[in-house]
């Protein structure tokens, strides 16, 4: 019974989004940590399309998000910097702020989902 | 857990920036050192950074590293000497002066060190902000199911 409530598409998507946002956070912190490393190429996690694809396939047969694993890619775009490093600190900091807000939104959503569920269970 | 990994990556960035700061402080402190162990004036040092695995040895992190095979964080590879020529200053009274009264002084430019210092400081601050963001995200995740 609980499985049917917890393994809905929406809930699984929210779960996948949180995984993706956390992976993106790791990539962003990596970029910030390597701001002074010569030749470093920035990383990014464009998980949205991947998540949409996993969602359209109904995730996997067991109804788990295991099929969805956010992949980290390397951005080989050019740079104006002398040391070949293509990290732009302003862009990274803005992306970091944006990313934490997105995580908060998702956390709040999942929290709301659970409190709704709790309300139903307690028949209030 | 990915957010813990973010924290480790940020920490590696902070220690790299601190290593830079220490090297800069060492350069500034030795700005007038005319004699090192090898009899030469002090050579300006700079830190060599490389992208690489953070030295976290937990099972989870090693598994994660093996499965997605991307190096994380930054590490200090070593220090290298700046090969720029020494500065020649005329000071006949100096104990290290040559017969012409010239002294070789370290190849350190105070302005360059100051600029490097600001860069290290700002990068450190960026790392601190990233840690703050990761912490607040983790806290939000812990609040799920509380209300």
PDB file of C-alpha atoms in Angstrom:
ATOM      1  CA  UNK A   1       0.000   0.000   0.000  1.00  0.00           C
ATOM      2  CA  UNK A   2       2.699   2.456   1.039  1.00  0.00           C
ATOM      3  CA  UNK A   3       4.658   1.468  -2.065  1.00  0.00           C
ATOM      4  CA  UNK A   4       1.818   2.716  -4.225  1.00  0.00           C
ATOM      5  CA  UNK A   5       1.800   6.037  -2.374  1.00  0.00           C
ATOM      6  CA  UNK A   6       5.577   6.506  -2.386  1.00  0.00           C
ATOM      7  CA  UNK A   7       6.436   5.301  -5.859  1.00  0.00           C
ATOM      8  CA  UNK A   8       4.363   7.820  -7.760  1.00  0.00           C
ATOM      9  CA  UNK A   9       5.920   9.472 -10.797  1.00  0.00           C
ATOM     10  CA  UNK A  10       5.914  12.874  -9.129  1.00  0.00           C
ATOM     11  CA  UNK A  11       7.613  11.683  -5.973  1.00  0.00           C
ATOM     12  CA  UNK A  12      10.233   9.751  -7.914  1.00  0.00           C
ATOM     13  CA  UNK A  13      10.888  12.764 -10.116  1.00  0.00           C
ATOM     14  CA  UNK A  14      11.374  14.943  -7.049  1.00  0.00           C
ATOM     15  CA  UNK A  15      13.773  12.372  -5.640  1.00  0.00           C
ATOM     16  CA  UNK A  16      15.716  12.237  -8.915  1.00  0.00           C
ATOM     17  CA  UNK A  17      15.847  16.027  -9.063  1.00  0.00           C
ATOM     18  CA  UNK A  18      17.352  16.174  -5.571  1.00  0.00           C
ATOM     19  CA  UNK A  19      19.989  13.624  -6.586  1.00  0.00           C
ATOM     20  CA  UNK A  20      20.763  15.638  -9.709  1.00  0.00           C
ATOM     21  CA  UNK A  21      20.983  18.938  -7.836  1.00  0.00           C
ATOM     22  CA  UNK A  22      23.313  17.400  -5.235  1.00  0.00           C
ATOM     23  CA  UNK A  23      25.553  16.012  -8.010  1.00  0.00           C
ATOM     24  CA  UNK A  24      25.589  19.435  -9.666  1.00  0.00           C
ATOM     25  CA  UNK A  25      26.581  20.950  -6.337  1.00  0.00           C
ATOM     26  CA  UNK A  26      29.603  18.619  -6.219  1.00  0.00           C
ATOM     27  CA  UNK A  27      30.579  19.706  -9.751  1.00  0.00           C
ATOM     28  CA  UNK A  28      30.219  23.397  -8.855  1.00  0.00           C
ATOM     29  CA  UNK A  29      32.323  23.062  -5.704  1.00  0.00           C
ATOM     30  CA  UNK A  30      34.918  21.223  -7.781  1.00  0.00           C
ATOM     31  CA  UNK A  31      35.017  24.132 -10.230  1.00  0.00           C
ATOM     32  CA  UNK A  32      35.367  26.623  -7.376  1.00  0.00           C
ATOM     33  CA  UNK A  33      38.116  24.568  -5.692  1.00  0.00           C
ATOM     34  CA  UNK A  34      40.040  24.443  -8.977  1.00  0.00           C
ATOM     35  CA  UNK A  35      39.726  28.138  -9.792  1.00  0.00           C
ATOM     36  CA  UNK A  36      43.523  28.486  -9.774  1.00  0.00           C
ATOM     37  CA  UNK A  37      44.481  25.118 -11.277  1.00  0.00           C
ATOM     38  CA  UNK A  38      46.161  25.620 -14.662  1.00  0.00           C
ATOM     39  CA  UNK A  39      44.437  23.794 -17.525  1.00  0.00           C
ATOM     40  CA  UNK A  40      41.408  22.753 -15.457  1.00  0.00           C
ATOM     41  CA  UNK A  41      38.215  22.263 -17.486  1.00  0.00           C
ATOM     42  CA  UNK A  42      34.977  22.999 -15.721  1.00  0.00           C
ATOM     43  CA  UNK A  43      32.404  20.295 -14.995  1.00  0.00           C
ATOM     44  CA  UNK A  44      28.654  20.436 -15.226  1.00  0.00           C
ATOM     45  CA  UNK A  45      25.677  18.174 -14.548  1.00  0.00           C
ATOM     46  CA  UNK A  46      22.858  18.785 -17.057  1.00  0.00           C
ATOM     47  CA  UNK A  47      20.630  16.162 -15.464  1.00  0.00           C
ATOM     48  CA  UNK A  48      17.243  17.625 -16.476  1.00  0.00           C
ATOM     49  CA  UNK A  49      17.014  15.914 -19.874  1.00  0.00           C
ATOM     50  CA  UNK A  50      18.268  12.677 -18.409  1.00  0.00           C
ATOM     51  CA  UNK A  51      15.627  12.859 -15.686  1.00  0.00           C
ATOM     52  CA  UNK A  52      12.903  13.650 -18.212  1.00  0.00           C
ATOM     53  CA  UNK A  53      13.971  10.605 -20.260  1.00  0.00           C
ATOM     54  CA  UNK A  54      13.978   8.361 -17.177  1.00  0.00           C
ATOM     55  CA  UNK A  55      10.557   9.716 -16.249  1.00  0.00           C
ATOM     56  CA  UNK A  56       9.049   9.076 -19.674  1.00  0.00           C
ATOM     57  CA  UNK A  57      10.233   5.476 -19.405  1.00  0.00           C
ATOM     58  CA  UNK A  58       8.505   5.230 -16.051  1.00  0.00           C
ATOM     59  CA  UNK A  59      11.822   4.831 -14.262  1.00  0.00           C
ATOM     60  CA  UNK A  60      12.611   1.134 -13.878  1.00  0.00           C
ATOM     61  CA  UNK A  61      10.412  -1.905 -13.411  1.00  0.00           C
ATOM     62  CA  UNK A  62      10.845  -1.973  -9.623  1.00  0.00           C
ATOM     63  CA  UNK A  63       9.633   1.619  -9.543  1.00  0.00           C
ATOM     64  CA  UNK A  64      12.973   2.858  -8.197  1.00  0.00           C
ATOM     65  CA  UNK A  65      15.106   5.733  -9.405  1.00  0.00           C
ATOM     66  CA  UNK A  66      18.129   3.416  -9.751  1.00  0.00           C
ATOM     67  CA  UNK A  67      17.887   3.737 -13.541  1.00  0.00           C
ATOM     68  CA  UNK A  68      18.560   7.441 -13.206  1.00  0.00           C
ATOM     69  CA  UNK A  69      22.112   8.438 -12.304  1.00  0.00           C
ATOM     70  CA  UNK A  70      23.101  12.019 -13.014  1.00  0.00           C
ATOM     71  CA  UNK A  71      26.233  12.097 -15.187  1.00  0.00           C
ATOM     72  CA  UNK A  72      28.920  14.711 -14.849  1.00  0.00           C
ATOM     73  CA  UNK A  73      30.318  16.061 -18.102  1.00  0.00           C
ATOM     74  CA  UNK A  74      33.352  18.212 -18.787  1.00  0.00           C
ATOM     75  CA  UNK A  75      32.878  21.538 -20.504  1.00  0.00           C
ATOM     76  CA  UNK A  76      35.654  21.979 -23.070  1.00  0.00           C
ATOM     77  CA  UNK A  77      34.602  25.444 -24.168  1.00  0.00           C
ATOM     78  CA  UNK A  78      37.405  27.877 -24.793  1.00  0.00           C
ATOM     79  CA  UNK A  79      38.769  30.368 -22.343  1.00  0.00           C
ATOM     80  CA  UNK A  80      40.291  33.817 -22.456  1.00  0.00           C
ATOM     81  CA  UNK A  81      42.536  32.945 -19.540  1.00  0.00           C
ATOM     82  CA  UNK A  82      46.259  32.515 -20.001  1.00  0.00           C
ATOM     83  CA  UNK A  83      46.451  29.326 -17.934  1.00  0.00           C
ATOM     84  CA  UNK A  84      43.868  27.416 -20.003  1.00  0.00           C
ATOM     85  CA  UNK A  85      41.431  27.199 -17.085  1.00  0.00           C
ATOM     86  CA  UNK A  86      37.854  27.899 -18.226  1.00  0.00           C
ATOM     87  CA  UNK A  87      36.237  28.512 -14.822  1.00  0.00           C
ATOM     88  CA  UNK A  88      34.441  31.839 -14.481  1.00  0.00           C
ATOM     89  CA  UNK A  89      34.079  32.457 -10.758  1.00  0.00           C
ATOM     90  CA  UNK A  90      31.062  34.801 -11.093  1.00  0.00           C
ATOM     91  CA  UNK A  91      29.145  32.233 -13.123  1.00  0.00           C
ATOM     92  CA  UNK A  92      30.009  29.499 -10.651  1.00  0.00           C
ATOM     93  CA  UNK A  93      28.924  31.501  -7.602  1.00  0.00           C
ATOM     94  CA  UNK A  94      25.618  32.464  -9.233  1.00  0.00           C
ATOM     95  CA  UNK A  95      25.037  28.853 -10.291  1.00  0.00           C
ATOM     96  CA  UNK A  96      25.834  27.776  -6.717  1.00  0.00           C
ATOM     97  CA  UNK A  97      23.242  30.156  -5.252  1.00  0.00           C
ATOM     98  CA  UNK A  98      20.681  29.095  -7.857  1.00  0.00           C
ATOM     99  CA  UNK A  99      21.401  25.436  -7.205  1.00  0.00           C
ATOM    100  CA  UNK A 100      20.953  25.693  -3.417  1.00  0.00           C
ATOM    101  CA  UNK A 101      17.642  27.464  -3.912  1.00  0.00           C
ATOM    102  CA  UNK A 102      16.489  24.700  -6.226  1.00  0.00           C
ATOM    103  CA  UNK A 103      17.472  22.133  -3.613  1.00  0.00           C
ATOM    104  CA  UNK A 104      15.473  24.013  -0.977  1.00  0.00           C
ATOM    105  CA  UNK A 105      12.448  24.082  -3.235  1.00  0.00           C
ATOM    106  CA  UNK A 106      12.657  20.334  -3.783  1.00  0.00           C
ATOM    107  CA  UNK A 107      13.264  19.638  -0.088  1.00  0.00           C
ATOM    108  CA  UNK A 108      10.214  21.704   0.776  1.00  0.00           C
ATOM    109  CA  UNK A 109       8.164  19.912  -1.830  1.00  0.00           C
ATOM    110  CA  UNK A 110       9.134  16.472  -0.561  1.00  0.00           C
ATOM    111  CA  UNK A 111       8.527  17.620   2.993  1.00  0.00           C
ATOM    112  CA  UNK A 112       5.049  18.797   2.000  1.00  0.00           C
ATOM    113  CA  UNK A 113       4.428  15.485   0.301  1.00  0.00           C
ATOM    114  CA  UNK A 114       5.240  13.622   3.503  1.00  0.00           C
ATOM    115  CA  UNK A 115       3.193  15.873   5.736  1.00  0.00           C
ATOM    116  CA  UNK A 116       0.251  15.435   3.371  1.00  0.00           C
ATOM    117  CA  UNK A 117       0.706  11.699   3.607  1.00  0.00           C
ATOM    118  CA  UNK A 118       0.873  11.912   7.386  1.00  0.00           C
ATOM    119  CA  UNK A 119      -2.341  13.906   7.448  1.00  0.00           C
ATOM    120  CA  UNK A 120      -4.072  11.217   5.413  1.00  0.00           C
ATOM    121  CA  UNK A 121      -2.775   8.433   7.651  1.00  0.00           C
ATOM    122  CA  UNK A 122      -3.965  10.223  10.783  1.00  0.00           C
ATOM    123  CA  UNK A 123      -7.295  11.011   9.075  1.00  0.00           C
ATOM    124  CA  UNK A 124      -7.186  14.649  10.041  1.00  0.00           C
TER     125      UNK A 124
ATOM    126  CA  UNK B   1      26.620  10.975  -0.175  1.00  0.00           C
ATOM    127  CA  UNK B   2      27.063  13.643  -2.771  1.00  0.00           C
ATOM    128  CA  UNK B   3      26.812  16.634  -0.470  1.00  0.00           C
ATOM    129  CA  UNK B   4      29.484  15.229   1.832  1.00  0.00           C
ATOM    130  CA  UNK B   5      31.624  14.887  -1.264  1.00  0.00           C
ATOM    131  CA  UNK B   6      30.982  18.579  -2.066  1.00  0.00           C
ATOM    132  CA  UNK B   7      32.258  19.445   1.400  1.00  0.00           C
ATOM    133  CA  UNK B   8      35.429  17.379   0.874  1.00  0.00           C
ATOM    134  CA  UNK B   9      36.050  19.046  -2.493  1.00  0.00           C
ATOM    135  CA  UNK B  10      35.631  22.499  -0.988  1.00  0.00           C
ATOM    136  CA  UNK B  11      37.971  21.551   1.839  1.00  0.00           C
ATOM    137  CA  UNK B  12      40.645  20.508  -0.674  1.00  0.00           C
ATOM    138  CA  UNK B  13      40.237  23.915  -2.340  1.00  0.00           C
ATOM    139  CA  UNK B  14      40.618  25.696   0.985  1.00  0.00           C
ATOM    140  CA  UNK B  15      43.811  23.847   1.867  1.00  0.00           C
ATOM    141  CA  UNK B  16      45.243  24.570  -1.608  1.00  0.00           C
ATOM    142  CA  UNK B  17      44.562  28.278  -1.156  1.00  0.00           C
ATOM    143  CA  UNK B  18      46.089  28.178   2.310  1.00  0.00           C
ATOM    144  CA  UNK B  19      49.215  26.536   0.865  1.00  0.00           C
ATOM    145  CA  UNK B  20      49.407  29.400  -1.647  1.00  0.00           C
ATOM    146  CA  UNK B  21      49.007  31.925   1.150  1.00  0.00           C
ATOM    147  CA  UNK B  22      51.832  30.305   3.143  1.00  0.00           C
ATOM    148  CA  UNK B  23      54.120  30.374   0.118  1.00  0.00           C
ATOM    149  CA  UNK B  24      53.346  34.034  -0.492  1.00  0.00           C
ATOM    150  CA  UNK B  25      54.051  34.839   3.164  1.00  0.00           C
ATOM    151  CA  UNK B  26      57.336  32.957   2.863  1.00  0.00           C
ATOM    152  CA  UNK B  27      58.280  34.933  -0.258  1.00  0.00           C
ATOM    153  CA  UNK B  28      57.523  38.239   1.420  1.00  0.00           C
ATOM    154  CA  UNK B  29      59.414  37.233   4.562  1.00  0.00           C
ATOM    155  CA  UNK B  30      62.479  36.363   2.449  1.00  0.00           C
ATOM    156  CA  UNK B  31      62.446  39.458   0.309  1.00  0.00           C
ATOM    157  CA  UNK B  32      65.908  40.461   1.575  1.00  0.00           C
ATOM    158  CA  UNK B  33      67.451  36.982   2.023  1.00  0.00           C
ATOM    159  CA  UNK B  34      70.703  37.067   0.066  1.00  0.00           C
ATOM    160  CA  UNK B  35      72.117  33.744   1.205  1.00  0.00           C
ATOM    161  CA  UNK B  36      70.390  30.375   1.250  1.00  0.00           C
ATOM    162  CA  UNK B  37      71.940  26.973   1.996  1.00  0.00           C
ATOM    163  CA  UNK B  38      73.421  26.837  -1.521  1.00  0.00           C
ATOM    164  CA  UNK B  39      74.986  30.306  -1.152  1.00  0.00           C
ATOM    165  CA  UNK B  40      72.534  31.792  -3.683  1.00  0.00           C
ATOM    166  CA  UNK B  41      69.919  34.411  -2.910  1.00  0.00           C
ATOM    167  CA  UNK B  42      66.388  33.208  -2.107  1.00  0.00           C
ATOM    168  CA  UNK B  43      64.343  32.229  -5.166  1.00  0.00           C
ATOM    169  CA  UNK B  44      60.673  33.068  -5.347  1.00  0.00           C
ATOM    170  CA  UNK B  45      58.542  29.952  -4.811  1.00  0.00           C
ATOM    171  CA  UNK B  46      55.136  29.239  -6.188  1.00  0.00           C
ATOM    172  CA  UNK B  47      52.676  26.454  -5.514  1.00  0.00           C
ATOM    173  CA  UNK B  48      51.781  24.048  -8.330  1.00  0.00           C
ATOM    174  CA  UNK B  49      48.136  22.987  -8.259  1.00  0.00           C
ATOM    175  CA  UNK B  50      46.529  20.095 -10.109  1.00  0.00           C
ATOM    176  CA  UNK B  51      43.001  18.766 -10.298  1.00  0.00           C
ATOM    177  CA  UNK B  52      42.859  15.452  -8.501  1.00  0.00           C
ATOM    178  CA  UNK B  53      41.237  13.103  -6.076  1.00  0.00           C
ATOM    179  CA  UNK B  54      40.544  14.353  -2.638  1.00  0.00           C
ATOM    180  CA  UNK B  55      42.206  12.125  -0.087  1.00  0.00           C
ATOM    181  CA  UNK B  56      39.036  10.744   1.413  1.00  0.00           C
ATOM    182  CA  UNK B  57      39.498   7.092   2.238  1.00  0.00           C
ATOM    183  CA  UNK B  58      35.993   6.010   3.161  1.00  0.00           C
ATOM    184  CA  UNK B  59      34.491   3.018   1.369  1.00  0.00           C
ATOM    185  CA  UNK B  60      31.702   5.079  -0.129  1.00  0.00           C
ATOM    186  CA  UNK B  61      33.990   7.683  -1.630  1.00  0.00           C
ATOM    187  CA  UNK B  62      36.370   5.133  -3.132  1.00  0.00           C
ATOM    188  CA  UNK B  63      33.460   3.251  -4.656  1.00  0.00           C
ATOM    189  CA  UNK B  64      32.072   6.483  -6.060  1.00  0.00           C
ATOM    190  CA  UNK B  65      35.442   7.418  -7.537  1.00  0.00           C
ATOM    191  CA  UNK B  66      35.807   4.001  -9.150  1.00  0.00           C
ATOM    192  CA  UNK B  67      32.318   4.063 -10.571  1.00  0.00           C
ATOM    193  CA  UNK B  68      32.270   7.496 -12.187  1.00  0.00           C
ATOM    194  CA  UNK B  69      36.022   7.795 -12.607  1.00  0.00           C
ATOM    195  CA  UNK B  70      36.259  11.561 -12.374  1.00  0.00           C
ATOM    196  CA  UNK B  71      38.936  13.084 -10.191  1.00  0.00           C
ATOM    197  CA  UNK B  72      37.568  15.510  -7.653  1.00  0.00           C
ATOM    198  CA  UNK B  73      38.973  18.478  -5.868  1.00  0.00           C
ATOM    199  CA  UNK B  74      42.362  20.043  -6.112  1.00  0.00           C
ATOM    200  CA  UNK B  75      45.710  19.069  -4.663  1.00  0.00           C
ATOM    201  CA  UNK B  76      49.067  20.721  -4.174  1.00  0.00           C
ATOM    202  CA  UNK B  77      51.575  18.888  -6.363  1.00  0.00           C
ATOM    203  CA  UNK B  78      54.571  20.749  -5.016  1.00  0.00           C
ATOM    204  CA  UNK B  79      56.440  23.994  -5.006  1.00  0.00           C
ATOM    205  CA  UNK B  80      58.535  25.236  -7.872  1.00  0.00           C
ATOM    206  CA  UNK B  81      61.188  27.932  -8.078  1.00  0.00           C
ATOM    207  CA  UNK B  82      60.677  31.016 -10.165  1.00  0.00           C
ATOM    208  CA  UNK B  83      63.566  31.064 -12.672  1.00  0.00           C
ATOM    209  CA  UNK B  84      63.443  34.814 -13.218  1.00  0.00           C
ATOM    210  CA  UNK B  85      66.902  36.439 -12.823  1.00  0.00           C
ATOM    211  CA  UNK B  86      67.984  37.882  -9.499  1.00  0.00           C
ATOM    212  CA  UNK B  87      67.989  41.633  -9.039  1.00  0.00           C
ATOM    213  CA  UNK B  88      71.371  43.299  -8.860  1.00  0.00           C
ATOM    214  CA  UNK B  89      71.667  46.100  -6.297  1.00  0.00           C
ATOM    215  CA  UNK B  90      74.742  48.238  -5.722  1.00  0.00           C
ATOM    216  CA  UNK B  91      75.560  48.084  -2.004  1.00  0.00           C
ATOM    217  CA  UNK B  92      79.331  47.849  -1.335  1.00  0.00           C
ATOM    218  CA  UNK B  93      78.857  47.641   2.436  1.00  0.00           C
ATOM    219  CA  UNK B  94      76.825  44.432   2.190  1.00  0.00           C
ATOM    220  CA  UNK B  95      78.594  41.234   3.427  1.00  0.00           C
ATOM    221  CA  UNK B  96      77.468  39.375   0.260  1.00  0.00           C
ATOM    222  CA  UNK B  97      78.658  42.060  -2.164  1.00  0.00           C
ATOM    223  CA  UNK B  98      80.909  40.970  -5.062  1.00  0.00           C
ATOM    224  CA  UNK B  99      84.226  42.799  -5.797  1.00  0.00           C
ATOM    225  CA  UNK B 100      82.278  45.428  -7.799  1.00  0.00           C
ATOM    226  CA  UNK B 101      80.090  46.181  -4.801  1.00  0.00           C
ATOM    227  CA  UNK B 102      76.987  44.555  -6.352  1.00  0.00           C
ATOM    228  CA  UNK B 103      74.668  42.283  -4.347  1.00  0.00           C
ATOM    229  CA  UNK B 104      72.243  39.771  -5.902  1.00  0.00           C
ATOM    230  CA  UNK B 105      68.847  40.159  -4.292  1.00  0.00           C
ATOM    231  CA  UNK B 106      65.912  37.672  -4.456  1.00  0.00           C
ATOM    232  CA  UNK B 107      63.722  37.751  -7.590  1.00  0.00           C
ATOM    233  CA  UNK B 108      60.639  38.756  -5.624  1.00  0.00           C
ATOM    234  CA  UNK B 109      58.317  41.558  -6.703  1.00  0.00           C
ATOM    235  CA  UNK B 110      56.314  42.788  -3.689  1.00  0.00           C
ATOM    236  CA  UNK B 111      53.461  43.985  -5.937  1.00  0.00           C
ATOM    237  CA  UNK B 112      53.128  40.564  -7.527  1.00  0.00           C
ATOM    238  CA  UNK B 113      53.039  38.865  -4.138  1.00  0.00           C
ATOM    239  CA  UNK B 114      50.336  41.266  -2.939  1.00  0.00           C
ATOM    240  CA  UNK B 115      48.194  40.598  -6.008  1.00  0.00           C
ATOM    241  CA  UNK B 116      48.652  36.837  -5.575  1.00  0.00           C
ATOM    242  CA  UNK B 117      47.695  37.216  -1.931  1.00  0.00           C
ATOM    243  CA  UNK B 118      44.411  38.935  -2.819  1.00  0.00           C
ATOM    244  CA  UNK B 119      43.687  36.207  -5.374  1.00  0.00           C
ATOM    245  CA  UNK B 120      44.311  33.456  -2.800  1.00  0.00           C
ATOM    246  CA  UNK B 121      42.171  35.272  -0.239  1.00  0.00           C
ATOM    247  CA  UNK B 122      39.219  35.710  -2.612  1.00  0.00           C
ATOM    248  CA  UNK B 123      39.406  32.105  -3.783  1.00  0.00           C
ATOM    249  CA  UNK B 124      39.376  31.008  -0.146  1.00  0.00           C
ATOM    250  CA  UNK B 125      36.255  33.109   0.441  1.00  0.00           C
ATOM    251  CA  UNK B 126      34.564  31.513  -2.588  1.00  0.00           C
ATOM    252  CA  UNK B 127      35.303  28.090  -1.090  1.00  0.00           C
ATOM    253  CA  UNK B 128      33.810  29.154   2.236  1.00  0.00           C
ATOM    254  CA  UNK B 129      30.603  30.272   0.489  1.00  0.00           C
ATOM    255  CA  UNK B 130      30.376  26.924  -1.281  1.00  0.00           C
ATOM    256  CA  UNK B 131      30.690  25.136   2.068  1.00  0.00           C
ATOM    257  CA  UNK B 132      27.963  27.345   3.533  1.00  0.00           C
ATOM    258  CA  UNK B 133      25.645  26.482   0.641  1.00  0.00           C
ATOM    259  CA  UNK B 134      26.333  22.753   0.975  1.00  0.00           C
ATOM    260  CA  UNK B 135      25.624  22.891   4.695  1.00  0.00           C
ATOM    261  CA  UNK B 136      22.334  24.694   4.262  1.00  0.00           C
ATOM    262  CA  UNK B 137      21.296  22.191   1.584  1.00  0.00           C
ATOM    263  CA  UNK B 138      22.082  19.289   3.849  1.00  0.00           C
ATOM    264  CA  UNK B 139      20.121  20.902   6.669  1.00  0.00           C
ATOM    265  CA  UNK B 140      17.111  21.318   4.370  1.00  0.00           C
ATOM    266  CA  UNK B 141      17.306  17.663   3.452  1.00  0.00           C
ATOM    267  CA  UNK B 142      17.351  16.734   7.135  1.00  0.00           C
ATOM    268  CA  UNK B 143      14.173  18.731   7.668  1.00  0.00           C
ATOM    269  CA  UNK B 144      12.233  16.495   5.287  1.00  0.00           C
ATOM    270  CA  UNK B 145       9.587  14.664   7.223  1.00  0.00           C
ATOM    271  CA  UNK B 146       9.956  16.810  10.329  1.00  0.00           C
ATOM    272  CA  UNK B 147       6.888  18.963   9.920  1.00  0.00           C
TER     273      UNK B 147
END
